[in-house]
Short mmCIF file of C-alpha atoms in Angstrom, two decimals:
data_model
loop_
_atom_site.label_atom_id
_atom_site.label_comp_id
_atom_site.label_asym_id
_atom_site.label_seq_id
_atom_site.Cartn_x
_atom_site.Cartn_y
_atom_site.Cartn_z
CA PRO U 1 15.75 -64.96 24.75
CA ASP U 2 12.11 -63.87 26.21
CA ASN U 3 12.78 -60.49 26.27
CA PHE U 4 10.99 -60.07 23.15
CA SER U 5 7.30 -58.61 22.61
CA ALA U 6 5.32 -56.37 20.59
CA ARG U 7 5.15 -53.57 23.46
CA TYR U 8 9.27 -54.23 23.65
CA PHE U 9 9.53 -53.82 19.54
CA LEU U 10 7.49 -50.80 19.37
CA GLN U 11 9.13 -48.93 22.00
CA GLU U 12 12.52 -49.19 19.87
CA THR U 13 11.19 -49.07 16.58
CA VAL U 14 9.72 -45.34 18.37
CA ASN U 15 13.30 -44.88 19.49
CA THR U 16 15.28 -45.57 16.39
CA PHE U 17 13.06 -43.46 14.22
CA LEU U 18 13.55 -40.11 17.28
CA VAL U 19 17.26 -40.47 16.85
CA GLY U 20 16.81 -41.10 13.21
CA SER U 21 14.85 -37.93 12.75
CA LEU U 22 16.88 -35.61 14.88
CA ILE U 23 19.92 -36.70 12.82
CA PHE U 24 18.18 -35.71 9.75
CA ALA U 25 16.83 -32.38 11.01
CA ALA U 26 20.42 -31.59 11.91
CA PHE U 27 21.81 -32.64 8.32
CA THR U 28 18.78 -30.38 7.05
CA PHE U 29 19.86 -26.93 8.89
CA ILE U 30 23.16 -27.36 8.25
CA ASP U 31 22.84 -28.24 4.84
CA PHE U 32 19.91 -24.96 4.31
CA TYR U 33 22.10 -22.93 6.29
CA LYS U 34 25.70 -23.55 3.63
CA LEU U 35 22.96 -22.83 0.88
CA ILE U 36 22.34 -19.74 2.28
CA LYS U 37 25.74 -18.71 2.67
CA ILE U 38 26.72 -19.63 -0.68
CA ASN U 39 23.80 -18.08 -2.62
CA GLN U 40 23.73 -14.90 -0.69
CA ALA U 41 27.95 -14.70 -1.25
CA ALA U 42 27.43 -15.30 -4.58
CA ALA U 43 24.41 -12.75 -4.79
CA ASP U 44 26.22 -10.13 -3.21
CA ASN U 45 28.70 -10.95 -6.01
CA LEU U 46 26.83 -10.29 -8.71
CA GLU U 47 25.26 -7.27 -7.35
CA GLN U 48 28.03 -5.14 -7.37
CA GLN U 49 28.32 -6.17 -11.10
CA LEU U 50 24.96 -4.27 -11.22
CA ASP U 51 25.55 -0.58 -10.65
CA PRO U 52 28.27 -0.14 -13.79
CA GLN U 53 25.78 -1.50 -15.34
CA LYS U 54 22.72 1.13 -15.08
CA SER U 55 23.91 3.17 -17.37
CA ASP U 56 23.46 0.79 -20.29
CA ASN U 57 19.84 0.70 -19.44
CA LYS U 58 19.08 3.90 -20.95
CA GLU U 59 19.65 1.99 -24.35
CA GLU U 60 16.45 1.40 -25.98
CA GLN U 61 15.82 -1.52 -28.38
CA ILE U 62 12.28 -2.21 -29.58
CA ILE U 63 11.12 -5.49 -29.99
CA SER U 64 8.75 -7.05 -32.09
CA ILE U 65 7.17 -10.62 -31.21
CA GLU U 66 4.39 -12.30 -32.62
CA VAL U 67 1.19 -12.94 -30.14
CA GLU U 68 -1.98 -14.08 -31.94
CA ASN U 69 -0.28 -13.64 -35.15
CA ALA U 70 -0.41 -9.72 -34.21
CA PRO U 71 2.44 -8.30 -33.54
CA PHE U 72 3.06 -6.90 -29.67
CA LYS U 73 6.36 -4.67 -29.30
CA ILE U 74 8.86 -4.67 -26.46
CA ASN U 75 10.45 -1.91 -25.91
CA THR U 76 13.72 -3.17 -23.81
CA SER U 77 14.63 -0.26 -21.62
CA THR U 78 11.16 -0.33 -20.11
CA PHE U 79 10.14 -3.74 -20.17
CA LEU U 80 11.44 -5.41 -16.85
CA PHE U 81 9.93 -8.85 -17.24
CA ALA U 82 7.64 -11.78 -17.95
CA ASN U 83 5.45 -14.03 -15.56
CA ALA U 84 3.85 -17.08 -17.10
CA ASP U 85 0.46 -18.54 -15.72
CA GLY U 86 -0.49 -21.68 -18.02
CA ASN U 87 -1.24 -20.07 -22.41
CA TYR U 88 -0.97 -16.82 -20.79
CA VAL U 89 2.04 -14.28 -20.11
CA THR U 90 2.02 -11.07 -18.33
CA PHE U 91 4.66 -8.26 -19.30
CA TYR U 92 5.59 -6.16 -16.46
CA MET U 93 6.66 -2.95 -18.75
CA VAL U 94 7.24 0.21 -16.48
CA GLU U 95 5.29 3.48 -18.28
CA GLY U 96 5.76 6.45 -16.60
CA GLU U 97 6.29 6.34 -12.82
CA SER U 98 4.03 3.25 -12.57
CA VAL U 99 4.41 -0.40 -13.71
CA VAL U 100 1.51 -1.26 -16.26
CA LYS U 101 0.62 -5.33 -16.90
CA HIS U 102 -0.07 -6.77 -20.44
CA LEU U 103 -1.58 -9.71 -20.62
CA LYS U 104 -1.15 -11.82 -23.43
CA ARG U 105 -1.97 -15.18 -24.87
CA MET U 106 0.50 -17.07 -25.55
CA SER U 107 3.06 -19.67 -23.86
CA LEU U 108 6.71 -18.31 -21.92
CA LYS U 109 8.76 -21.10 -24.34
CA ASN U 110 7.17 -19.82 -27.32
CA LEU U 111 7.93 -15.90 -25.75
CA GLU U 112 11.51 -17.32 -25.11
CA ASP U 113 12.39 -18.77 -28.73
CA GLN U 114 11.19 -15.24 -30.22
CA LEU U 115 13.83 -13.57 -27.63
CA LYS U 116 16.24 -16.09 -27.38
CA ASN U 117 18.58 -14.72 -30.60
CA ILE U 118 17.21 -10.79 -30.90
CA SER U 119 18.12 -10.22 -26.83
CA PRO U 120 20.78 -12.04 -25.33
CA TYR U 121 19.95 -10.51 -21.95
CA ILE U 122 16.33 -11.27 -21.83
CA ILE U 123 16.81 -15.03 -19.90
CA LYS U 124 14.39 -17.52 -18.52
CA THR U 125 15.45 -17.19 -14.69
CA HIS U 126 12.57 -19.79 -13.70
CA ARG U 127 9.94 -21.87 -15.02
CA ALA U 128 7.11 -19.37 -14.85
CA TYR U 129 9.72 -16.17 -15.31
CA LEU U 130 11.73 -14.44 -18.15
CA VAL U 131 13.75 -11.59 -16.97
CA ASN U 132 15.19 -8.47 -18.43
CA THR U 133 19.03 -8.03 -16.39
CA LYS U 134 19.25 -5.17 -17.58
CA ASN U 135 16.49 -3.53 -15.55
CA ILE U 136 17.60 -5.79 -12.25
CA LEU U 137 17.67 -3.01 -9.50
CA HIS U 138 18.78 -5.53 -6.23
CA MET U 139 19.16 -9.41 -5.74
CA THR U 140 19.67 -11.15 -2.66
CA GLY U 141 20.22 -15.09 -2.28
CA ASN U 142 18.92 -17.17 0.14
CA ALA U 143 18.61 -21.71 0.35
CA GLN U 144 16.39 -21.68 -2.90
CA GLY U 145 18.37 -19.73 -5.42
CA TYR U 146 17.95 -15.93 -6.22
CA GLN U 147 15.98 -13.12 -5.64
CA LEU U 148 15.53 -10.99 -8.03
CA TYR U 149 13.98 -7.23 -7.64
CA PHE U 150 12.86 -4.27 -9.99
CA SER U 151 11.76 -0.18 -9.35
CA LYS U 152 8.26 -0.01 -8.79
CA ILE U 153 7.58 -3.84 -8.20
CA ASP U 154 7.28 -5.04 -4.58
CA SER U 155 7.65 -8.85 -4.87
CA ALA U 156 10.68 -10.45 -5.84
CA VAL U 157 11.36 -12.51 -9.36
CA PRO U 158 13.10 -15.65 -7.89
CA VAL U 159 15.93 -17.48 -9.76
CA SER U 160 16.16 -20.91 -9.58
CA ARG U 161 18.89 -22.96 -8.39
CA ALA U 162 18.70 -25.19 -11.85
CA ILE U 163 19.12 -21.98 -13.41
CA ILE U 164 21.79 -20.33 -11.55
CA PRO U 165 24.70 -21.27 -13.62
CA ALA U 166 23.26 -19.73 -17.20
CA PHE U 167 22.01 -16.50 -14.96
CA LYS U 168 25.53 -16.21 -14.08
CA ALA U 169 26.98 -16.26 -17.13
CA VAL U 170 24.89 -14.10 -18.44
CA MET U 171 25.34 -11.51 -15.66
CA ASN U 172 29.38 -12.13 -16.28
CA ASN U 173 29.04 -10.94 -19.64
CA LYS U 174 26.59 -8.18 -19.75
#
């Protein structure tokens, strides 16, 4: 009964915190490696489906969208993806041997709404990205979701975990 003091209480609180932190860290690492394994296997499975579809990439479809009351034409065989930043969307398109960026003032939601019924293989993969699934070159998986790679682009385009089921459905129905 006389064993209680502020110093003893503080020491036991620190010990409890340290033990809890170790258990939390262990479960976090286990979950992290489980997600990596699951997403990498699923990405490898989807990537195997890309090879037969590369011959389909040759078909051209010109899509006209409205940007600030003016038409902007997108060729689906050269359109890679669109990246949103606020009220601006950057279109990445292959022209010749390089990738050209076209910056337009519009929202990604507006672009998605215009393309939804026209082209079923151009889908939103992340809150800031709209991707042409026919031009995906390579894909990998990590704990956060998938990473998509395109020709002549060094950076990866993410597929968020919440959108993975819809992304798989589009990839399987191509």
